[in-house]
Each structure stands twice: as structure tokens, then as C-alpha cells.
Coordinates of C-alpha atoms in Angstrom, one line a residue:
X1 CA 100.0 22.2 -40.8
X2 CA 97.5 23.4 -39.2
X3 CA 93.7 23.7 -40.2
X4 CA 92.0 27.1 -41.1
X5 CA 90.1 28.4 -37.5
X6 CA 87.1 26.3 -37.1
X7 CA 86.7 23.8 -39.5
X8 CA 89.2 20.5 -41.1
X9 CA 90.6 20.9 -44.8
X10 CA 89.0 18.3 -46.6
X11 CA 87.6 19.3 -49.9
X12 CA 84.6 21.8 -50.3
X13 CA 83.5 19.0 -51.6
X14 CA 83.0 17.1 -48.7
X15 CA 82.2 16.9 -44.9
X16 CA 84.5 14.3 -42.2
X17 CA 82.9 13.2 -39.8
X18 CA 85.3 11.9 -36.8
X19 CA 83.3 9.8 -34.1
X20 CA 86.3 9.9 -31.0
X21 CA 86.1 6.5 -27.9
X22 CA 89.1 5.2 -26.3
X23 CA 89.5 2.1 -28.5
X24 CA 87.4 2.2 -30.8
X25 CA 86.2 -1.0 -30.6
X26 CA 82.9 0.1 -28.6
X27 CA 81.0 3.5 -28.6
X28 CA 82.6 5.0 -31.9
X29 CA 82.5 2.1 -33.8
X30 CA 79.1 1.9 -32.2
X31 CA 78.6 5.5 -33.2
X32 CA 80.1 5.3 -36.2
X33 CA 77.9 2.7 -38.1
X34 CA 75.2 3.9 -37.2
X35 CA 75.2 7.6 -38.2
X36 CA 76.2 6.2 -42.0
X37 CA 73.1 4.0 -41.4
X38 CA 70.9 7.1 -40.5
X39 CA 71.9 9.1 -43.1
X40 CA 71.9 6.1 -45.7
X41 CA 67.9 6.1 -44.4
X42 CA 67.9 9.1 -46.2
X43 CA 69.4 10.7 -48.2
X44 CA 71.3 7.5 -49.7
X45 CA 75.4 6.5 -50.2
X46 CA 76.8 10.0 -48.1
X47 CA 79.8 8.8 -49.4
X48 CA 78.0 10.8 -52.4
X49 CA 75.9 13.2 -51.4
X50 CA 80.5 13.8 -50.0
X51 CA 79.7 13.4 -45.9
X52 CA 82.4 10.7 -45.1
X53 CA 82.1 9.1 -40.9
X54 CA 85.0 8.2 -39.8
X55 CA 86.1 7.4 -36.3
X56 CA 89.8 6.2 -33.9
X57 CA 90.4 5.7 -30.3
X58 CA 92.4 7.9 -27.8
X59 CA 93.5 4.5 -26.7
X60 CA 92.8 2.7 -30.0
X61 CA 93.4 -0.9 -30.6
X62 CA 94.9 -0.6 -34.2
X63 CA 93.7 -3.1 -36.5
X64 CA 91.2 -4.8 -34.4
X65 CA 87.6 -5.4 -34.8
X66 CA 84.8 -4.1 -32.7
X67 CA 83.9 -6.2 -29.8
X68 CA 81.3 -9.2 -30.6
X69 CA 78.6 -7.4 -29.1
X70 CA 78.7 -4.0 -30.2
X71 CA 78.4 -5.8 -34.0
X72 CA 75.6 -7.5 -32.0
X73 CA 74.3 -4.2 -31.0
X74 CA 74.4 -3.1 -34.6
X75 CA 72.1 -6.1 -35.3
X76 CA 69.6 -5.0 -33.8
X77 CA 69.8 -1.4 -36.3
X78 CA 69.9 -2.9 -39.0
X79 CA 73.4 -1.5 -39.5
X80 CA 76.3 -3.1 -41.8
X81 CA 79.7 -3.5 -39.0
X82 CA 81.3 -5.4 -41.7
X83 CA 85.5 -4.4 -42.9
X84 CA 85.4 -2.9 -39.5
X85 CA 89.4 -1.5 -38.8
X86 CA 90.3 -0.1 -34.6
X87 CA 92.7 3.1 -35.5
X88 CA 94.4 5.3 -32.7
X89 CA 93.3 8.4 -32.9
X90 CA 96.1 10.4 -34.6
X91 CA 97.4 14.1 -35.7
X92 CA 96.0 14.0 -39.6
X93 CA 92.8 12.4 -38.5
X94 CA 91.6 15.3 -36.3
X95 CA 93.6 17.9 -39.2
X96 CA 90.4 16.5 -41.3
X97 CA 87.4 16.0 -39.6
X98 CA 85.1 18.8 -40.2
X99 CA 82.8 17.4 -36.7
X100 CA 84.4 15.7 -34.7
X101 CA 81.5 14.2 -32.0
X102 CA 84.0 12.4 -29.2
X103 CA 81.8 10.0 -26.7
X104 CA 83.6 11.9 -23.4
X105 CA 84.6 15.3 -22.3
X106 CA 87.6 14.2 -21.5
X107 CA 88.0 12.6 -25.1
X108 CA 86.9 15.9 -26.3
X109 CA 90.0 17.5 -24.1
X110 CA 92.4 15.0 -25.3
X111 CA 91.1 16.2 -29.0
X112 CA 90.9 19.9 -28.3
X113 CA 94.4 19.6 -26.8
X114 CA 95.5 18.2 -29.4
X115 CA 95.5 21.6 -31.4
X116 CA 94.6 21.7 -35.1
X117 CA 92.2 24.9 -34.6
X118 CA 89.8 21.9 -33.8
X119 CA 88.2 23.2 -30.7
X120 CA 85.1 25.3 -32.6
X121 CA 84.2 21.9 -34.5
X122 CA 84.6 19.2 -31.5
X123 CA 81.6 18.0 -29.4
X124 CA 80.5 15.5 -27.5
X125 CA 78.2 13.2 -29.3
X126 CA 75.6 14.3 -26.9
X127 CA 76.5 18.0 -26.5
X128 CA 76.2 18.9 -30.4
X129 CA 72.3 16.8 -29.9
X130 CA 71.4 19.0 -27.0
X131 CA 72.7 22.5 -29.2
X132 CA 71.8 21.0 -32.5
X133 CA 68.2 20.5 -30.5
X134 CA 68.5 24.8 -30.1
X135 CA 69.0 25.7 -33.7
X136 CA 66.4 27.1 -35.9
X137 CA 66.1 24.5 -39.6
X138 CA 65.2 27.4 -41.2
X139 CA 68.5 29.3 -40.9
X140 CA 70.7 26.3 -42.0
X141 CA 71.4 26.1 -45.9
X142 CA 68.5 24.3 -48.3
X143 CA 70.2 20.9 -48.6
X144 CA 68.6 20.9 -51.5
X145 CA 69.9 23.9 -53.3
X146 CA 73.0 24.9 -51.7
X147 CA 74.1 20.4 -50.9
X148 CA 75.0 19.2 -46.9
X149 CA 77.7 20.0 -46.9
X150 CA 77.0 23.9 -47.2
X151 CA 74.3 22.4 -44.7
X152 CA 76.7 20.8 -42.7
X153 CA 79.4 23.0 -42.1
X154 CA 76.6 26.2 -41.4
X155 CA 75.3 23.4 -38.6
X156 CA 78.2 23.4 -36.7
X157 CA 79.0 27.3 -36.7
X158 CA 75.6 27.6 -36.2
X159 CA 76.6 24.5 -32.0
X160 CA 79.6 26.1 -31.6
X161 CA 78.5 29.6 -31.7
X162 CA 75.8 28.9 -28.8
X163 CA 77.4 25.8 -27.2
X164 CA 78.5 29.3 -23.9
X165 CA 75.0 29.4 -23.6
X166 CA 72.8 26.7 -23.8
X167 CA 75.0 24.4 -20.9
X168 CA 74.6 21.3 -19.8
X169 CA 72.4 19.7 -17.0
X170 CA 75.1 18.4 -15.1
X171 CA 78.2 17.2 -16.5
X172 CA 77.5 13.1 -17.0
X173 CA 74.5 14.7 -19.0
X174 CA 77.3 15.1 -22.6
X175 CA 78.7 12.1 -21.8
X176 CA 78.5 8.1 -23.2
X177 CA 79.3 5.1 -20.8
X178 CA 82.2 2.1 -21.7
X179 CA 80.0 -0.8 -22.5
X180 CA 83.6 -2.7 -22.7
X181 CA 83.5 -6.0 -21.0
X182 CA 79.7 -5.2 -20.1
X183 CA 77.4 -8.2 -20.4
X184 CA 75.3 -7.6 -24.0
X185 CA 72.7 -5.5 -21.7
X186 CA 74.2 -3.0 -21.5
X187 CA 75.8 -2.4 -24.9
X188 CA 71.9 -2.4 -25.6
X189 CA 70.9 0.8 -24.1
X190 CA 74.6 2.3 -25.0
X191 CA 73.4 2.0 -29.0
X192 CA 69.9 3.1 -28.0
X193 CA 71.7 6.0 -26.1
X194 CA 74.1 6.1 -28.6
X195 CA 71.2 5.8 -31.5
X196 CA 68.2 8.1 -29.3
X197 CA 71.2 11.2 -29.5
X198 CA 72.6 10.6 -33.3
X199 CA 69.3 11.3 -34.3
X200 CA 68.6 14.8 -34.1
X201 CA 72.2 15.5 -35.5
X202 CA 71.5 13.5 -38.9
X203 CA 67.0 15.1 -38.7
X204 CA 69.9 18.7 -39.0
X205 CA 72.4 17.2 -41.1
X206 CA 70.7 16.1 -44.1
X207 CA 67.1 18.2 -43.7
X208 CA 65.0 15.1 -43.6
X209 CA 63.3 13.4 -40.0
X210 CA 63.9 9.5 -39.7
X211 CA 61.5 7.7 -41.0
X212 CA 58.6 6.0 -39.0

């Protein structure tokens, strides 16, 4: 089955965010759980508002736990690392996703190469952050009146429209480096990088800024 152009085939009442890295044991688990944590801080249980956050890996370690250092990073942020199980990226994940955020440009290319009209809803995380920063939030649906799901769909469409106009300052600017096998200090720097990239995204999705 091929998804409609520009979005996944989730129901109108849900919006699925899929985070993609290589092994699905470091970067994408950190990003998945930090996204859930940030959403929970703003709107409570995100699934109650129709937001579903998942992850997978292009060479995913199916059934594996996340790396211990990744769990430590999540604990640093007060995020929940429990119950995580690694997944290998398959067609169904891409078909169902309304927004795919990848760690690198290579991951983005691999997702898009799978088809399913994924091009307009697949970005690297830092690319999407850069585009979101340029979107006037007043042009998006009101999250209270129209719902967070409607706002999320509009945000993805607006970001896709900007992509050809707002280019990265360098190729590396849109990438999150792989900490696999690195010491905890590098994991923590990657966690900080991911958390900083997520903040504008979660604010744009919910219409609620980060609590200071």
C-alpha cells in the first residue's frame, strides 16, 4: 500500500513521529524518549492528544535494549528509558509515520528510498529544527481550538515548503554524530545536542514553550 502524498496513513486523530538512526540503540532511542518527555512536560500524556512517538534503525538491532550510556543520558534529563526494545526499520513504519526525523542525511536518503511518498515528511532532526525556527507559529492551527494533530500536520507541510529556500550552512549542520562505543562524556554531548534540537520542534508542535 502506498501512503497518500505528503503524509502517512495514520488516522485523522493521530500523528506519528518516527525517529530513525542506524542501530536503534543510541541516537534514535534518546531522541524518542526525550521527545516523549518534552511533550509530557507541556501537554501531559502525548498519546491523549493523538501524538505517537516511535523509533527504528536502518540496521536496527531487533529486540535489543538501548545502550547503557543512552539510558544514563535519559536519566540525566529525567526521561523514562524503561521498556525500550530496538526495531529494524521496515516499510510499515514509514507508511504509518506522519513525520520521520533522522539522525543523518544518509538515514534520510534511506527512508526516502523506501518509497511510500516519504520525501515530503522526512527530514533530519536538525534540518527540521532549522526549518521550524523559520515558521511563524501564528500561521499554524491553534492547538486548543483545532487540536495538536492538525497543528502537527500543518507544521510538516510548512517545513517541506521551506526546504528548498532555507539551506543548511554546511552539510554537517544537519547531522547528529553516532556515539556508539564512545565514552559517556560523548553520549552526554550528543544528548545535549538532541535535546536542544528538539526544544523548538516540541514548542512548535504544542504551542507551549519550554518550562524554565
